[in-house]
Amino acid sequence: MKLQRNAFRDYTAEQTLFVRRAMIAFFGILLLSGILVANLYHLQIIRYTDYSTRSNENRIKLVPVAPSRGIIYDRNGTPLALNRTIYQIELVPEKVENLEKTLLALRPVVDLTDEDIVAFEKERKRSRRFTSIPVKTGLNEVQVARFAVNQYAFPGVEVKGYQRRYYPYGSALTHVLGYVSKINDRDVDRLDKEGKWPNYAATHDIGKLGIERYYEDILHGKTGYEEVEVNNRGRVIRQLHEQSPQAGQDIWLTIDLKLQQYIETLLAGSRAAVVVTDPRSGEILAMVSMPSYDPNLFVDGISSKDYNKLLKDPNRPLINRTTQGAYPPASTVKPYIAVSALSAGVINKNTSLFDPGWWQLPGSEKRFRDWKHWGHGHLNVTKSLEESADTFFYQVAYDMGIDRLSEWMGKFGYGHLSGIDLVEETAGNMPTREWKMKRFKKPWYQGDTIPVGIGQGYWTATPVQMNKAMMILINDGIVRTPHLMMANKVNNVTVPWKQPAIPPVADIHSGYWEIAKDGMYGVANRPNGTARKSFSDAPYKIAAKSGTAQVFGLKENETYNAHKISELLRDHKLMTAFAPYDHPRVAVAMILENGGAGPAVGTIMRQILDHIMLGDNNTNLPDAAPVPSGYEGE
C-alpha cells in the first residue's frame, strides 16, 4: 500500500529548522572544544613549568641527613666528648600482620617492658601506619644479637643505630665541656632568627653549655639530604640522589686531662675552684669546679627527680665556680694595686709607712684593722706584699681614690669578662661611684674605698679573672686571654687558636712589675713570707700570694673564730701562684669556699705545682668509664 504525503506538514520548514539546529549544535560543540583545547594548551604549554614543579614536589621529597658531630680531644689527643652508636628496635605497623602478637613475641627477645609498650602505643597513635616507630631504645649488645638471630620471625621489625654524644670521663670535665641535649622551643626560635634552622632539620641535639655550646657552629657540621620519590601516601619508593652531610670539625682543647683529674681528687669534698694556665700563651691547662655532676644525664633528657636533686643541692654543682663564682679577691690583688700605684705616681719603691696594727681614716675616728693585730712595724711596698700588710694598702687605696683604683683594676681585667671561650661567665664587680649610686641610690664615701684596697668591700671577681690578672703581671703588662681551644681541623688542616691583639697595661719596661713579682717571691720564700711554710723548701722557685675573703663583716672589737660559726659563714681561702719564678710556665688561681674540707690552700697549691713541675703524683686517678662499642674518637 502506498504511503501518501501529509498535505498539512511543511517538510521544507522542518528541514531548514533541523539544519539550523544542527549548525548551532555543531558550532556549540566546536566552541566548547575550542575552549577545552585552549585550556589544555594553557595547562600543558603555558603553565607547564609551574604544574610540573608542583607535581615533582608532590612526588619528590628531600629527606635531611644529620651530620656527625665533631670529636673533642684534650691537648694530648685523648677523646673527651665523642659519639657512640645507640641501637633501638623499630616497627612499621603496615608491615606487621598481628601487632599485639608481635609485641608479645618481642618481650623475651629484647626484654620489652610494659613501659616500652605504653610509649610505643602513644607514639603509634600520632604516626602514620607506614612510618617506622621506635619500640625500645638503648639496646645492649646481647639484645641486638638475640634479635639478629630471630629477625626472620619479625617482618616489619628492625634494629637501627643512631649517634648519641658520650662523655667518658663523666663529671671530671662537665664545666669545661658542658653537654648537648634535646633541641627545645627556645633553641628553635634562636636558630630561626639566626638563619641556621634549616641546618638542624635532621638534628635532635644541640650544645647547651660549655665548649659544646660555644663552638656549636663548628662542631655541628652541615646537614646532608637524600632526594627520594614518594607515592601519594608519602611512602618512599626509591632514592634518586644523595648529598652526603659534612661532619663537624674536631676540636683539640688546651686541657690536660691527667692534670684535671689530679686536681679534682685533691679537691674532693670541697666547694672549690682552680684555674691553671700557661702564662706564655694563655692556654688553660686545667679548670676545675667542685662539686660537679655527670653530663651524660642530660644527653637523652634528665629525669625530673635527678634535675631537682641537682637544683636543690646546697653545694650548687650546676654552677661553674671558675667563671661564674664571684668572690672578694682579697689580698691576691695587692701586687696589681702596687703596680698601679707605682705607675700612677702615688707611691715609689721607697715609700714607707709604720703599721701599729690599724689604719685610721683621716678626719674620722674610724679605724681599719690589719690582720696582724700587733702590726708589721715599718713597711715598704715589697715588705707589705711579703707580709700581706693591710695597712699599707689601706693608705694606697685612700691616696689613689676609687676612680683611679677602679680604672687601673679594670686594666687588669677586673669588672670585665675575661674573654674565655665559654658563654657561662660573669664579669664580677669592680665598684665605682656610678655603680653604687645605681645599686644602692647612695653616694660613694671615702670609707667605701679603703676595703677595696685589700680586695674586699663591694669588689667581687671570678677565679679566671684572678688568673688573667696574674698572667698580666707575669708578662710585665702584656695581656694574654685565657682560652680553652687549642686548635681545630678544617679540611684535614690543623688551625691553631690565635690570641687577640690587646694593648698592654701601662709601661712594660717600667720595672714596677718586677717589684710586685719580687714581693710575691718573698711571700713564698722569705722568713716573714705568709706562705713560706708551704713553698720555701721546693726544689724550684715559686711566687705566690694568699688571701682571705670574709663572708660576713666583724664588729670593730670582734675576733674571728672559725670553730664558733657555721661552715657557710667561714672565710674563703684564696691563693695565686706561678712557677718557676725566673721563667714562669704555669700560673694557678685557687679558691676554697669556707676554707675547704681538706688540706690548707697552701698545701693543695704545692701539690698541684709539684705535680706539674716534678711529675709527683701520689693520687690514684680514675680511668675513663667503659665505652660501649660503636663510638667515634678512639
XYZ file of C-alpha atoms in Angstrom:
634
model
C 0.000 0.000 0.000
C 1.450 3.329 -0.994
C 2.062 5.991 1.720
C 0.712 9.363 0.968
C 2.250 12.669 1.859
C 0.603 14.692 4.614
C -0.691 17.768 2.953
C -0.586 19.696 6.216
C 3.199 19.270 7.053
C 5.809 21.709 5.795
C 8.755 19.441 5.157
C 10.868 22.251 3.810
C 10.494 24.256 7.004
C 11.311 21.232 9.135
C 14.448 20.553 7.120
C 15.525 24.151 7.438
C 14.925 24.041 11.211
C 16.905 20.794 11.535
C 19.816 22.219 9.596
C 19.761 25.369 11.727
C 19.741 23.336 14.962
C 22.479 21.071 13.680
C 24.604 24.090 12.824
C 24.012 25.604 16.263
C 24.922 22.311 17.917
C 27.976 21.982 15.702
C 29.210 25.478 16.477
C 28.411 24.923 20.170
C 30.461 21.747 20.192
C 33.174 23.499 18.230
C 33.185 26.392 20.714
C 33.329 24.088 23.702
C 36.056 22.035 22.040
C 37.954 25.217 21.359
C 37.657 26.264 24.976
C 38.781 22.801 26.072
C 41.735 22.868 23.692
C 42.617 26.393 24.813
C 42.541 25.331 28.453
C 44.534 22.242 27.632
C 47.088 24.424 25.862
C 47.163 26.776 28.828
C 47.725 23.923 31.245
C 50.125 21.826 29.194
C 52.116 24.523 27.431
C 51.832 27.874 29.156
C 51.625 26.555 32.766
C 53.807 23.502 32.132
C 56.739 24.652 34.255
C 54.534 25.625 37.181
C 52.494 22.429 37.292
C 55.491 20.264 36.520
C 57.272 21.729 39.534
C 54.212 21.207 41.705
C 53.914 17.639 40.545
C 57.567 16.907 41.245
C 57.291 18.494 44.651
C 54.466 16.149 45.453
C 56.385 13.205 44.069
C 59.968 14.037 45.142
C 60.933 14.761 48.736
C 64.180 15.950 50.294
C 64.950 13.942 53.416
C 67.574 15.628 55.658
C 70.509 13.546 56.920
C 72.164 14.573 60.203
C 75.939 15.211 60.193
C 78.322 13.504 62.589
C 79.269 15.839 65.456
C 82.944 16.754 65.831
C 85.014 14.994 68.496
C 86.557 16.976 71.376
C 90.080 15.972 72.476
C 92.396 17.122 75.231
C 95.816 18.589 74.384
C 97.340 15.086 74.258
C 94.736 13.612 71.914
C 92.565 11.868 74.490
C 88.888 11.973 73.411
C 86.792 13.855 75.954
C 83.483 14.034 74.076
C 82.654 11.528 71.382
C 79.767 9.951 69.530
C 78.586 6.468 70.347
C 76.045 4.443 68.425
C 72.920 3.519 70.325
C 70.556 0.882 68.977
C 66.790 0.893 69.007
C 64.275 -1.579 67.676
C 61.636 -0.098 65.365
C 58.396 -1.385 63.863
C 56.356 -0.417 60.778
C 52.674 -1.187 61.630
C 51.681 -1.555 57.966
C 54.132 -4.432 57.538
C 53.072 -6.302 60.673
C 50.108 -8.676 60.381
C 49.356 -9.053 64.079
C 50.723 -6.158 66.125
C 49.717 -7.487 69.541
C 51.213 -10.906 68.854
C 54.436 -9.343 67.539
C 54.907 -7.169 70.628
C 54.279 -10.173 72.861
C 56.879 -12.218 70.974
C 59.428 -9.377 71.253
C 59.260 -9.283 75.055
C 61.789 -12.056 75.774
C 63.965 -11.203 72.773
C 64.765 -7.563 73.656
C 63.481 -7.501 77.242
C 60.486 -5.388 76.294
C 58.721 -3.871 79.313
C 55.194 -2.593 79.881
C 56.587 0.958 79.906
C 58.160 0.369 76.480
C 54.828 -0.808 75.064
C 52.927 2.142 76.548
C 55.436 4.561 74.990
C 55.176 2.725 71.652
C 51.368 2.883 71.620
C 51.480 6.582 72.426
C 53.839 7.222 69.522
C 51.847 4.955 67.166
C 48.655 6.953 67.653
C 50.285 10.088 66.246
C 52.223 8.388 63.440
C 51.250 7.008 60.050
C 50.982 3.264 59.545
C 53.861 3.143 57.090
C 56.322 5.072 59.284
C 58.915 3.371 61.458
C 58.095 3.712 65.167
C 60.609 3.046 67.971
C 59.658 0.197 70.284
C 62.661 0.156 72.621
C 65.736 2.421 72.775
C 69.188 1.717 74.163
C 69.543 -1.945 73.288
C 72.659 -3.620 74.607
C 74.862 -5.943 72.586
C 73.146 -9.082 73.891
C 69.707 -7.790 72.932
C 70.907 -6.758 69.465
C 72.492 -10.173 68.898
C 69.413 -12.000 70.184
C 67.166 -10.090 67.789
C 69.532 -10.639 64.859
C 69.198 -14.403 65.338
C 65.384 -14.184 65.421
C 64.830 -11.375 62.927
C 63.324 -13.746 60.330
C 60.315 -14.191 62.635
C 59.589 -10.466 62.797
C 58.716 -8.991 59.386
C 58.362 -5.215 59.573
C 60.647 -5.016 62.613
C 64.309 -3.962 62.500
C 67.138 -2.621 64.655
C 68.588 0.779 63.706
C 71.634 2.615 65.012
C 71.773 6.302 65.937
C 74.553 8.559 67.191
C 74.464 9.959 70.716
C 77.005 12.160 72.487
C 79.012 10.473 75.219
C 81.358 11.877 77.881
C 83.669 9.058 79.010
C 85.132 10.948 81.976
C 81.792 11.931 83.455
C 81.877 14.742 85.994
C 85.617 15.471 85.611
C 85.123 17.956 82.758
C 81.483 18.978 82.921
C 82.150 22.671 83.493
C 84.620 22.717 80.602
C 82.801 20.614 78.018
C 79.207 21.309 79.012
C 76.857 18.921 77.246
C 74.416 18.502 74.363
C 70.730 17.851 74.887
C 67.419 17.865 73.033
C 66.590 20.908 70.928
C 63.776 22.839 72.620
C 61.471 25.647 71.506
C 63.899 28.352 72.625
C 66.653 26.744 70.569
C 64.357 26.618 67.536
C 63.442 30.302 67.891
C 67.088 31.318 68.230
C 68.251 29.174 65.311
C 65.414 30.503 63.167
C 66.310 34.131 63.942
C 69.955 33.424 63.120
C 69.000 31.702 59.851
C 70.513 28.393 60.998
C 67.372 26.311 61.481
C 67.495 24.573 58.042
C 70.894 23.136 59.004
C 69.252 21.433 62.003
C 66.445 19.737 60.052
C 67.742 16.253 60.926
C 69.417 17.088 64.236
C 67.880 16.245 67.598
C 70.596 17.622 69.922
C 72.408 20.926 70.360
C 75.174 22.216 72.623
C 73.658 23.639 75.794
C 76.672 24.572 77.925
C 80.442 24.833 77.869
C 82.581 24.115 74.834
C 79.684 22.209 73.276
C 77.679 25.434 73.249
C 80.414 27.957 72.464
C 81.718 26.038 69.453
C 78.352 24.631 68.350
C 78.671 26.037 64.826
C 81.894 24.193 64.022
C 81.115 21.028 65.993
C 77.686 20.514 64.433
C 78.653 20.155 60.767
C 76.424 20.579 57.717
C 73.216 18.641 57.131
C 73.040 16.413 54.043
C 69.988 15.411 52.006
C 68.507 12.384 50.286
C 66.260 13.041 47.292
C 63.599 10.310 47.303
C 60.497 9.502 45.277
C 57.292 9.016 47.245
C 53.774 7.942 46.335
C 50.591 9.874 47.049
C 50.541 8.490 50.593
C 54.042 9.745 51.342
C 55.737 6.346 51.331
C 59.282 6.270 49.937
C 59.509 4.347 46.681
C 63.162 4.858 45.751
C 66.188 7.089 46.310
C 67.010 9.441 43.439
C 70.026 11.375 44.718
C 72.099 11.802 47.850
C 74.118 14.757 49.128
C 76.256 13.489 51.976
C 76.373 15.517 55.203
C 79.603 17.245 56.208
C 80.857 16.083 59.587
C 81.522 18.675 62.269
C 85.090 19.783 62.887
C 87.142 18.070 65.576
C 88.472 20.270 68.396
C 91.637 19.984 70.492
C 91.451 21.692 73.864
C 94.281 23.146 75.929
C 93.152 20.988 78.859
C 95.465 18.295 80.225
C 93.108 15.504 81.301
C 95.507 13.924 83.801
C 96.153 17.273 85.493
C 92.427 17.980 85.570
C 91.722 14.630 87.228
C 94.572 15.061 89.695
C 93.298 18.425 90.897
C 89.776 17.067 91.133
C 90.939 14.350 93.528
C 92.700 16.959 95.697
C 89.501 18.990 95.982
C 87.171 16.064 96.703
C 84.505 17.017 99.219
C 85.166 20.761 98.929
C 83.373 23.633 97.273
C 86.288 24.951 95.299
C 87.663 26.213 92.011
C 91.100 26.028 90.396
C 92.314 27.566 87.135
C 95.741 26.541 85.795
C 97.190 28.380 82.803
C 100.372 28.644 80.793
C 101.116 32.395 81.089
C 103.189 32.335 77.918
C 100.175 31.514 75.754
C 97.055 31.917 77.887
C 96.259 28.226 77.459
C 94.114 26.794 80.254
C 95.711 23.530 81.351
C 93.079 22.709 83.966
C 89.814 24.291 85.022
C 88.201 22.524 87.959
C 84.951 23.477 89.661
C 83.813 21.351 92.578
C 81.392 19.765 93.107
C 80.397 18.697 89.624
C 77.841 16.375 88.004
C 77.639 13.791 85.220
C 76.776 15.489 81.891
C 75.612 12.172 80.413
C 72.437 12.597 82.476
C 71.368 15.434 80.178
C 72.098 13.885 76.778
C 68.866 11.899 76.471
C 66.919 14.196 78.775
C 67.398 14.230 82.529
C 64.574 12.999 84.741
C 62.706 15.485 86.921
C 63.906 13.623 90.001
C 67.590 13.888 89.062
C 67.282 17.513 87.959
C 65.520 18.606 91.136
C 68.207 16.850 93.137
C 70.876 18.941 91.392
C 68.860 22.152 91.748
C 68.305 21.663 95.463
C 71.864 20.604 96.261
C 73.183 23.263 98.698
C 76.680 22.822 97.227
C 75.403 24.123 93.859
C 77.099 21.684 91.461
C 75.411 23.310 88.439
C 77.479 26.495 88.905
C 80.845 26.743 87.169
C 82.741 28.364 90.021
C 85.765 29.171 87.846
C 83.800 31.587 85.648
C 80.517 32.167 87.479
C 81.608 32.162 91.105
C 82.027 35.800 92.210
C 84.152 36.185 95.345
C 86.030 39.034 97.016
C 89.539 38.610 95.525
C 91.034 39.558 98.900
C 94.789 40.076 99.222
C 95.552 38.330 95.911
C 95.070 41.764 94.277
C 97.737 43.574 96.307
C 100.514 43.022 93.688
C 98.329 44.622 90.987
C 97.389 47.533 93.235
C 101.101 48.027 93.940
C 101.913 48.175 90.202
C 99.005 50.574 89.644
C 100.061 52.899 92.476
C 103.675 52.887 91.272
C 102.616 53.557 87.669
C 100.264 56.359 88.741
C 102.977 58.001 90.855
C 101.010 57.580 94.078
C 103.946 55.721 95.662
C 107.516 54.838 94.727
C 109.673 51.880 95.632
C 110.955 53.716 98.734
C 107.581 54.788 100.098
C 107.345 53.721 103.742
C 104.707 53.547 106.435
C 104.639 52.499 110.087
C 101.970 49.943 110.888
C 100.737 49.757 114.504
C 98.106 47.156 113.570
C 95.464 49.558 112.315
C 94.905 52.455 109.925
C 92.671 55.418 110.722
C 90.616 57.243 108.128
C 91.733 60.918 108.115
C 89.172 63.221 109.666
C 87.399 60.306 111.279
C 87.598 58.029 114.282
C 87.010 55.008 112.038
C 89.861 52.501 112.253
C 90.530 49.678 109.802
C 92.355 46.782 111.381
C 95.253 44.793 109.999
C 95.043 41.010 110.098
C 98.151 41.163 112.324
C 96.759 42.876 115.395
C 100.135 43.963 116.792
C 101.192 45.398 113.436
C 104.031 44.899 110.967
C 106.177 47.844 112.018
C 107.963 49.811 109.304
C 106.772 48.867 105.820
C 107.729 49.495 102.221
C 105.958 48.120 99.160
C 107.990 44.893 98.982
C 107.640 44.064 102.680
C 103.941 44.927 102.507
C 103.490 42.313 99.805
C 105.618 39.685 101.563
C 103.714 40.019 104.827
C 100.404 40.984 103.176
C 100.148 44.095 105.334
C 96.647 45.548 105.081
C 97.502 48.978 106.477
C 99.904 49.832 103.656
C 97.227 49.116 101.059
C 94.570 50.982 103.046
C 96.781 54.038 102.629
C 97.393 53.307 98.934
C 93.661 52.932 98.292
C 92.965 56.192 100.136
C 95.609 58.065 98.132
C 94.510 56.638 94.782
C 90.787 57.100 95.331
C 88.106 54.848 93.932
C 88.150 56.416 90.459
C 91.807 55.672 89.725
C 91.688 52.388 91.591
C 88.734 51.117 89.562
C 90.269 52.326 86.315
C 93.562 50.550 86.953
C 91.987 47.322 88.161
C 89.823 47.373 85.050
C 93.047 47.285 83.023
C 93.926 44.065 84.837
C 90.590 42.606 83.748
C 88.528 43.072 86.888
C 84.917 44.021 86.270
C 85.132 42.737 82.682
C 84.586 39.387 81.017
C 87.893 37.564 80.699
C 87.431 36.622 77.044
C 87.449 32.894 77.794
C 85.676 30.812 75.162
C 82.680 29.975 77.351
C 79.283 31.642 77.416
C 78.799 30.908 81.108
C 80.793 33.755 82.663
C 80.098 36.649 84.986
C 82.113 39.875 84.950
C 82.122 40.127 88.727
C 82.015 43.659 90.112
C 84.697 46.341 90.143
C 82.881 49.017 92.169
C 82.631 52.634 91.039
C 80.757 55.710 92.202
C 78.217 55.212 89.424
C 77.697 51.569 90.340
C 76.936 52.342 93.987
C 74.514 55.121 93.116
C 72.693 52.849 90.678
C 72.729 49.869 93.026
C 72.043 51.480 96.397
C 70.915 55.016 95.491
C 73.682 56.313 97.762
C 76.883 58.283 97.047
C 80.355 56.813 97.360
C 82.118 57.585 100.647
C 85.839 57.591 101.359
C 85.289 54.763 103.806
C 83.988 52.611 100.932
C 87.344 52.880 99.158
C 89.532 51.553 101.982
C 88.458 47.857 101.953
C 88.751 47.852 98.152
C 92.498 48.308 98.710
C 92.685 44.767 100.110
C 90.227 43.171 97.669
C 87.202 43.394 99.945
C 84.143 45.614 100.171
C 81.969 45.674 97.078
C 84.659 44.072 94.897
C 83.978 40.585 93.524
C 85.881 38.565 90.938
C 85.986 35.095 89.417
C 88.948 32.694 89.630
C 89.536 33.023 85.885
C 89.788 36.822 86.290
C 92.283 36.350 89.116
C 94.361 34.103 86.894
C 94.222 36.523 83.968
C 95.390 39.412 86.180
C 98.308 37.279 87.372
C 99.280 36.459 83.772
C 99.347 40.199 83.010
C 101.732 40.676 85.944
C 103.928 37.738 84.896
C 104.167 39.126 81.353
C 105.007 42.694 82.508
C 101.731 44.155 81.307
C 101.258 42.127 78.131
C 97.692 40.771 78.069
C 97.059 37.087 77.431
C 93.438 35.999 77.033
C 92.741 32.697 78.820
C 91.353 30.158 76.375
C 90.289 26.513 76.109
C 90.530 25.988 72.351
C 93.974 24.923 71.191
C 93.187 24.024 67.578
C 90.542 22.668 65.246
C 90.717 20.838 61.944
C 89.360 22.325 58.718
C 89.621 20.094 55.635
C 92.260 17.985 57.419
C 94.326 21.111 58.114
C 95.036 21.961 61.760
C 94.153 25.582 62.537
C 95.635 26.848 65.845
C 93.767 29.284 68.077
C 95.136 32.841 67.867
C 95.480 35.368 70.677
C 93.552 38.592 70.025
C 95.652 41.763 69.856
C 95.135 43.750 73.072
C 97.143 46.834 74.111
C 99.479 46.243 77.086
C 98.744 47.512 80.583
C 100.953 50.528 81.394
C 104.686 50.623 80.563
C 106.038 47.099 80.112
C 109.589 48.385 80.756
C 108.838 50.403 83.906
C 110.394 47.916 86.322
C 107.346 48.135 88.581
C 106.309 44.663 87.502
C 109.496 43.225 88.975
C 108.848 44.928 92.317
C 105.427 43.268 92.583
C 106.740 39.880 91.454
C 109.603 40.119 93.926
C 107.046 40.727 96.657
C 105.207 37.548 95.617
C 108.520 35.679 95.659
C 109.014 36.879 99.228
C 105.575 35.551 100.199
C 106.712 32.044 99.254
C 110.372 32.130 100.259
C 111.471 34.834 102.733
C 111.388 34.445 106.544
C 108.304 36.603 107.071
C 106.506 35.423 103.924
C 102.906 34.471 104.660
C 103.163 31.232 102.633
C 106.820 30.258 103.181
C 105.872 27.098 105.119
C 104.198 25.708 102.017
C 106.788 26.679 99.400
C 110.235 27.612 100.749
C 111.621 24.063 100.543
C 110.539 23.488 96.934
C 113.351 22.420 94.553
C 112.156 25.115 92.137
C 111.310 28.776 92.744
C 107.704 29.737 93.430
C 105.996 33.122 93.739
C 102.634 33.279 95.473
C 100.006 35.459 97.104
C 97.422 34.229 99.558
C 94.142 35.841 100.518
C 91.259 35.501 102.942
C 87.834 36.677 101.811
C 85.357 37.457 104.553
C 81.857 36.070 104.139
C 80.477 38.448 106.772
C 81.788 41.562 108.500
C 83.131 41.564 112.061
C 82.338 44.228 114.610
C 85.185 46.579 115.487
C 86.373 44.623 118.525
C 85.077 41.202 117.464
C 87.513 38.326 116.914
C 87.046 35.769 114.132
C 86.822 32.147 115.318
C 86.085 29.576 112.612
C 85.124 26.921 115.155
C 82.318 29.010 116.618
C 80.458 29.819 113.405
C 78.641 27.679 110.847
C 80.616 26.307 107.928
C 78.895 28.501 105.337
C 79.942 31.651 107.232
C 83.626 30.761 107.418
C 86.149 32.747 105.395
C 87.029 31.751 101.843
C 90.692 30.875 101.320
C 92.361 32.077 98.121
C 95.786 31.725 96.587
C 97.521 32.653 93.363
C 100.949 31.308 92.432
C 103.291 30.879 89.486
C 106.408 28.832 88.784
C 109.227 28.657 88.089
C 109.851 32.217 89.214
C 112.536 33.143 86.657
C 110.751 31.739 83.595
C 107.122 31.067 84.533
C 105.318 28.370 82.616
C 102.398 27.766 84.942
C 100.041 30.107 86.806
C 97.433 28.860 89.271
C 94.475 30.610 90.893
C 92.516 28.788 93.580
C 89.656 29.369 95.966
C 88.405 27.080 98.719
C 84.939 28.190 99.738
C 84.656 28.452 103.525
C 88.184 27.089 103.854
C 87.544 23.783 102.105
C 87.076 20.303 103.541
C 90.637 19.007 103.339
C 94.208 20.330 103.488
C 95.022 24.039 103.662
C 95.071 26.080 100.469
C 98.888 26.307 100.501
C 99.256 22.536 100.794
C 96.969 21.915 97.827
C 98.739 24.592 95.775
C 102.105 22.954 96.483
C 100.742 19.545 95.452
C 99.488 20.980 92.162
C 102.771 22.730 91.388
C 104.832 19.656 92.328
C 102.658 17.529 90.089
C 103.299 19.880 87.163
C 106.946 20.746 87.796
C 108.235 17.437 89.186
C 105.724 14.902 87.941
C 104.802 13.970 91.518
C 101.573 12.042 91.641
C 100.650 10.136 94.762
C 96.969 10.087 93.898
C 95.200 7.313 92.022
C 93.442 8.817 89.020
C 90.113 7.473 87.751
C 90.010 5.803 84.373
C 87.507 6.630 81.695
C 84.151 4.967 82.091
C 83.731 1.905 79.848
C 82.603 2.981 76.404
C 80.063 0.816 74.574
C 81.008 -0.412 71.142
C 80.340 1.712 68.103
C 81.736 5.114 69.016
C 83.871 7.693 67.265
C 87.073 9.228 68.501
C 89.115 6.210 69.540
